[in-house]
Amino acid sequence: MGTVQRLRLDRIAPALVPGVALWRLGRRLSGVIHLLAFLAACGFIALHAGPIGDSYRSLYHTIALGLAAPEEFHLIFNSDVLQFWLAALVATVLPFAVVYFARRAARRAMRGAGREESSDWRLAMSQFRGNPIARTGVVVLFLLYGAAVFSPFLAPYAPNAFQDGAVTQYLPPLASVTALRLKHERIAPLVPSFRFVPAAQEGEARALHALNERLLSDDFQRLHFVDAWHIESSDVVATCGTERVVIPIADLVSPNPEEFASTRDFLLGTDSFGRDVLSRLLFGARISLSLGFIAVLLSVTLGTVVGLSAGYFGRAIDSVLMRAVDVLLAFPSLFLILIVVAVFDTITFPRILLVVIVLGCTSWMGIARLVRGEVLSLKEQDFVLAARAAGLGHARVIFRHILPNAITPVIINATLRIGGMILIEAALSFLNLGVQQPTASWGSIILEGKDVLARAWWISTFPGLAIVFTVISFNLVGDGLRDAFDPRLISRDARA
Amino acid sequence: MLRYVIRRVLASIPLLLGLATCTFVIVHLAPGDPTQLYVDADADPRAAARLRAALGLDEPLPVQYVTWLKNAVTGDFGDSLSKHAPVTEIMAEAIPRTLLLASLSLAVNFAVGILIGVLSALNRGKRLDHVLNSAGLFLYSMPEFWLGLMLILLFSLAIPVFPASGFQSPLADYYATWDYLLDILHHLVLPVFVLGVASAAATARYMRGSMLDVLGQDYIRTARAKGLPESAVIGKHAMRNALLPIITLFGLSIPFLLGGAVVVETVFAWPGMGKVVVDAIFTRDYPLIIGCTLLSGAMVVLGNLVADILYALADPRIRY
């Protein structure tokens, strides 16, 4: 009986717990890493079960309400809650993704022990995996993007939460502040009018509103930060800077000092409004990290289209397109970006979108030249000539035979560009032409700290460090990819 | 050679024309018009109309374009809207300062970049190479404005050795010539460091690669085999060939330098072109924006031209 059960456990454990199969196959390190990643993902979900559950409930109520009362829907819906849905979805997918990758790795390990990996792509990828520096870059990027996606769960405070008064302004890193916990919000929250919602959906709408309120409410509304306090009969008398504040004990969460007095930490300090720098940094990561990515995607698409058309069709198209590229390259690119952003800023158009489009549309020229060069050399090769001779149409030749062969250098180039794009976006925000206040992006936080550098060095310093780490990681990954795909290196290794 | 230079100069004319047209079109595609910013049209519609007429904004676009182009060719970019002075006058004041900053930065960039590139190529794979590479990557991945702020924090606020901003000390006009120049140099240290050293990291990368390529060539082996001293092999045979691609980089780095100058001038409150452009953008001063862009475009075209000519001069194999 016992042996039967053990046997069954033997079979079930590798299938259920990721990493066990890999461990069995001798890939111990890989097995342990997969197992740890799985446990970390599960732990993350367990730790943030409350907000994750709320996010799903909010998603469910939103869909229900949207289907039932699409007209009145916008009265209740708050787009800030989208980030919670995304974070909750990603958090849920994470453990499954680890299981999937562990299984794939185990299958590979089982099959491919003695098999020769021959294709250029495989060879390059194994070369890339063997590069410890590039691997570090990948890990750092994963952590950074993870922090950005999960910022709603990770950030200790809401990014724009502030409290007037001298207590929380310009706190240095690692500061702790005494906070008195209040029974009610300091300013009563706005309750939307449910009058316009059809009676049948009112319960739905109220539930959704309560959920979103819970997810988005900033902690600061129920706290009163003070420098010192003592009890005088039925009041708490507190000092806030030079001010003396009297709060009736009845307004606090409990009459017990151990329950109403608490401390709040500000790991990276606060800014001139008393907002938490760490929270702003985490929320700012979403903008800084995604803008660079999307802008590069746009510029790669544009550059590939232009380069392909110029290289493939040649003649007049080539001359016209390449002269245009020459002219655009003669602009100092930051000037061009500044002008376009400034000129088109008057339209009622989200500035972030404008910045992405402008960045994408002003940086495709290099990619276009690269692609054109690749296409020119590919066009004359036998397999393309054969495809043409076989009577294939232009579209088929381009998409089946030329593009797949020209895309590798483009991908490498794009990886190296993302870092530069993040730097340009930061510069734009720093010049106050990027995202608008009070939205946080790394560049705009640096701008906020610029004029108070002597008083509060930490505001500008930390977002800058975040940018440096991100850009270094992208450059390391790009360098690693380039080395891995460099045909000279591949042929040298193949010979060796 | 002369014929090649003339041909290259002629070829850059359509480039400049394209640049001018592009700027003009972008600026005039803008929704709304600049008079809104300077005259309250609700209060006095006639004043707005007068300003529009004075600026020629009421004419059809092609007519405006031809008029503007005619003036631009003769060096007249019109009057700045925000500063009430001819654009050329404002630029004439700002350009020397930016040129001073940019040329010093360019010199620092290439001096430091080439030195470091050669050093790390000669010590390939050793500790020095790794240290220089990592330092370069760090600098290369840093936002210039942030580096500037950190330097101000360190060298102007924590240890006050260099001034944090500006072009000269408040009373500098009363200094003797020598002190006056020293004062400007003192103000230049931090901005030049930011602009020059940050781009030196990129130059060093290219120089290292180029030097490594050259060091692997047969003629270097030949030079060593015939017993030349190492200094001659490196100095005469390797360096001179490795510098060729760097000349192209010289021309290419000018647009980046100008772009960087915008940011660095803002950080250090340096009263040059960058600051003029940023101010012009915030005040929608279209004539000034167009003038500055055209001029920097011209500088870029000129830089590429100079690089091409230098390349032809330096490499005897190139015959045009």
mmCIF file of N, CA and C in Angstrom, chain A residues 449-493:
data_model
loop_
_atom_site.group_PDB
_atom_site.id
_atom_site.type_symbol
_atom_site.label_atom_id
_atom_site.label_comp_id
_atom_site.label_asym_id
_atom_site.label_seq_id
_atom_site.Cartn_x
_atom_site.Cartn_y
_atom_site.Cartn_z
ATOM 1 N N GLY A 449 12.848 67.844 -8.455
ATOM 2 C CA GLY A 449 13.896 68.005 -7.453
ATOM 3 C C GLY A 449 14.960 69.001 -7.845
ATOM 4 N N LYS A 450 14.941 69.430 -9.113
ATOM 5 C CA LYS A 450 16.038 70.249 -9.639
ATOM 6 C C LYS A 450 16.243 71.535 -8.847
ATOM 7 N N ASP A 451 15.154 72.239 -8.553
ATOM 8 C CA ASP A 451 15.305 73.542 -7.926
ATOM 9 C C ASP A 451 15.503 73.474 -6.416
ATOM 10 N N VAL A 452 15.321 72.288 -5.837
ATOM 11 C CA VAL A 452 15.514 72.185 -4.391
ATOM 12 C C VAL A 452 16.679 71.243 -4.091
ATOM 13 N N LEU A 453 17.605 71.175 -5.051
ATOM 14 C CA LEU A 453 18.739 70.257 -4.950
ATOM 15 C C LEU A 453 19.494 70.457 -3.643
ATOM 16 N N ALA A 454 19.690 71.711 -3.247
ATOM 17 C CA ALA A 454 20.478 71.993 -2.050
ATOM 18 C C ALA A 454 19.739 71.514 -0.802
ATOM 19 N N ARG A 455 18.414 71.521 -0.860
ATOM 20 C CA ARG A 455 17.638 71.205 0.317
ATOM 21 C C ARG A 455 17.269 69.725 0.389
ATOM 22 N N ALA A 456 16.984 69.132 -0.768
ATOM 23 C CA ALA A 456 16.490 67.752 -0.794
ATOM 24 C C ALA A 456 17.124 67.015 -1.968
ATOM 25 N N TRP A 457 18.358 66.546 -1.765
ATOM 26 C CA TRP A 457 19.084 65.911 -2.867
ATOM 27 C C TRP A 457 18.425 64.634 -3.349
ATOM 28 N N TRP A 458 17.647 63.984 -2.455
ATOM 29 C CA TRP A 458 17.148 62.644 -2.780
ATOM 30 C C TRP A 458 16.081 62.643 -3.862
ATOM 31 N N ILE A 459 15.385 63.757 -4.058
ATOM 32 C CA ILE A 459 14.290 63.745 -5.031
ATOM 33 C C ILE A 459 14.829 63.496 -6.432
ATOM 34 N N SER A 460 15.906 64.194 -6.805
ATOM 35 C CA SER A 460 16.456 64.032 -8.155
ATOM 36 C C SER A 460 17.365 62.820 -8.272
ATOM 37 N N THR A 461 17.982 62.427 -7.151
ATOM 38 C CA THR A 461 19.020 61.394 -7.249
ATOM 39 C C THR A 461 18.457 60.021 -7.591
ATOM 40 N N PHE A 462 17.398 59.605 -6.871
ATOM 41 C CA PHE A 462 16.946 58.219 -7.041
ATOM 42 C C PHE A 462 16.335 57.921 -8.413
ATOM 43 N N PRO A 463 15.469 58.795 -8.945
ATOM 44 C CA PRO A 463 14.970 58.484 -10.298
ATOM 45 C C PRO A 463 16.098 58.418 -11.327
ATOM 46 N N GLY A 464 17.131 59.265 -11.144
ATOM 47 C CA GLY A 464 18.270 59.207 -12.063
ATOM 48 C C GLY A 464 18.964 57.857 -11.995
ATOM 49 N N LEU A 465 19.146 57.352 -10.775
ATOM 50 C CA LEU A 465 19.763 56.036 -10.623
ATOM 51 C C LEU A 465 18.906 54.970 -11.298
ATOM 52 N N ALA A 466 17.593 55.097 -11.149
ATOM 53 C CA ALA A 466 16.699 54.119 -11.783
ATOM 54 C C ALA A 466 16.898 54.143 -13.298
ATOM 55 N N ILE A 467 17.004 55.344 -13.868
ATOM 56 C CA ILE A 467 17.212 55.451 -15.319
ATOM 57 C C ILE A 467 18.534 54.801 -15.691
ATOM 58 N N VAL A 468 19.582 55.101 -14.924
ATOM 59 C CA VAL A 468 20.900 54.548 -15.250
ATOM 60 C C VAL A 468 20.845 53.024 -15.260
ATOM 61 N N PHE A 469 20.232 52.438 -14.216
ATOM 62 C CA PHE A 469 20.184 50.974 -14.160
ATOM 63 C C PHE A 469 19.406 50.395 -15.341
ATOM 64 N N THR A 470 18.295 51.027 -15.672
ATOM 65 C CA THR A 470 17.484 50.525 -16.778
ATOM 66 C C THR A 470 18.264 50.580 -18.089
ATOM 67 N N VAL A 471 18.863 51.739 -18.351
ATOM 68 C CA VAL A 471 19.536 51.900 -19.635
ATOM 69 C C VAL A 471 20.751 50.983 -19.721
ATOM 70 N N ILE A 472 21.489 50.844 -18.596
ATOM 71 C CA ILE A 472 22.627 49.918 -18.601
ATOM 72 C C ILE A 472 22.137 48.511 -18.942
ATOM 73 N N SER A 473 21.026 48.091 -18.315
ATOM 74 C CA SER A 473 20.539 46.737 -18.565
ATOM 75 C C SER A 473 20.175 46.539 -20.026
ATOM 76 N N PHE A 474 19.477 47.531 -20.609
ATOM 77 C CA PHE A 474 19.122 47.395 -22.022
ATOM 78 C C PHE A 474 20.377 47.333 -22.881
ATOM 79 N N ASN A 475 21.386 48.144 -22.549
ATOM 80 C CA ASN A 475 22.612 48.120 -23.337
ATOM 81 C C ASN A 475 23.333 46.786 -23.200
ATOM 82 N N LEU A 476 23.337 46.228 -21.976
ATOM 83 C CA LEU A 476 23.995 44.939 -21.776
ATOM 84 C C LEU A 476 23.289 43.855 -22.577
ATOM 85 N N VAL A 477 21.946 43.842 -22.525
ATOM 86 C CA VAL A 477 21.193 42.829 -23.269
ATOM 87 C C VAL A 477 21.431 43.012 -24.772
ATOM 88 N N GLY A 478 21.392 44.279 -25.229
ATOM 89 C CA GLY A 478 21.630 44.535 -26.648
ATOM 90 C C GLY A 478 23.018 44.083 -27.083
ATOM 91 N N ASP A 479 24.027 44.410 -26.270
ATOM 92 C CA ASP A 479 25.391 43.980 -26.578
ATOM 93 C C ASP A 479 25.477 42.460 -26.625
ATOM 94 N N GLY A 480 24.825 41.821 -25.641
ATOM 95 C CA GLY A 480 24.846 40.362 -25.592
ATOM 96 C C GLY A 480 24.218 39.760 -26.842
ATOM 97 N N LEU A 481 23.078 40.320 -27.266
ATOM 98 C CA LEU A 481 22.409 39.831 -28.479
ATOM 99 C C LEU A 481 23.305 40.018 -29.692
ATOM 100 N N ARG A 482 23.943 41.214 -29.757
ATOM 101 C CA ARG A 482 24.778 41.495 -30.921
ATOM 102 C C ARG A 482 25.951 40.519 -30.982
ATOM 103 N N ASP A 483 26.562 40.302 -29.805
ATOM 104 C CA ASP A 483 27.679 39.346 -29.777
ATOM 105 C C ASP A 483 27.207 37.959 -30.181
ATOM 106 N N ALA A 484 26.004 37.590 -29.680
ATOM 107 C CA ALA A 484 25.506 36.241 -29.940
ATOM 108 C C ALA A 484 25.190 36.041 -31.420
ATOM 109 N N PHE A 485 24.726 37.118 -32.073
ATOM 110 C CA PHE A 485 24.320 36.958 -33.468
ATOM 111 C C PHE A 485 25.411 37.349 -34.450
ATOM 112 N N ASP A 486 26.529 37.861 -33.919
ATOM 113 C CA ASP A 486 27.599 38.288 -34.817
ATOM 114 C C ASP A 486 28.085 37.096 -35.626
ATOM 115 N N PRO A 487 27.916 37.143 -36.939
ATOM 116 C CA PRO A 487 28.290 35.985 -37.748
ATOM 117 C C PRO A 487 29.760 35.615 -37.611
ATOM 118 N N ARG A 488 30.602 36.608 -37.367
ATOM 119 C CA ARG A 488 32.026 36.293 -37.223
ATOM 120 C C ARG A 488 32.256 35.402 -36.025
ATOM 121 N N LEU A 489 31.555 35.742 -34.907
ATOM 122 C CA LEU A 489 31.716 34.939 -33.698
ATOM 123 C C LEU A 489 31.187 33.539 -33.914
ATOM 124 N N ILE A 490 30.032 33.441 -34.600
ATOM 125 C CA ILE A 490 29.429 32.127 -34.807
ATOM 126 C C ILE A 490 30.361 31.248 -35.618
ATOM 127 N N SER A 491 30.906 31.811 -36.705
ATOM 128 C CA SER A 491 31.758 30.971 -37.545
ATOM 129 C C SER A 491 33.018 30.578 -36.776
ATOM 130 N N ARG A 492 33.513 31.494 -35.916
ATOM 131 C CA ARG A 492 34.720 31.168 -35.175
ATOM 132 C C ARG A 492 34.446 30.008 -34.230
ATOM 133 N N ASP A 493 33.267 30.071 -33.558
ATOM 134 C CA ASP A 493 32.951 29.013 -32.616
ATOM 135 C C ASP A 493 32.685 27.694 -33.333
#
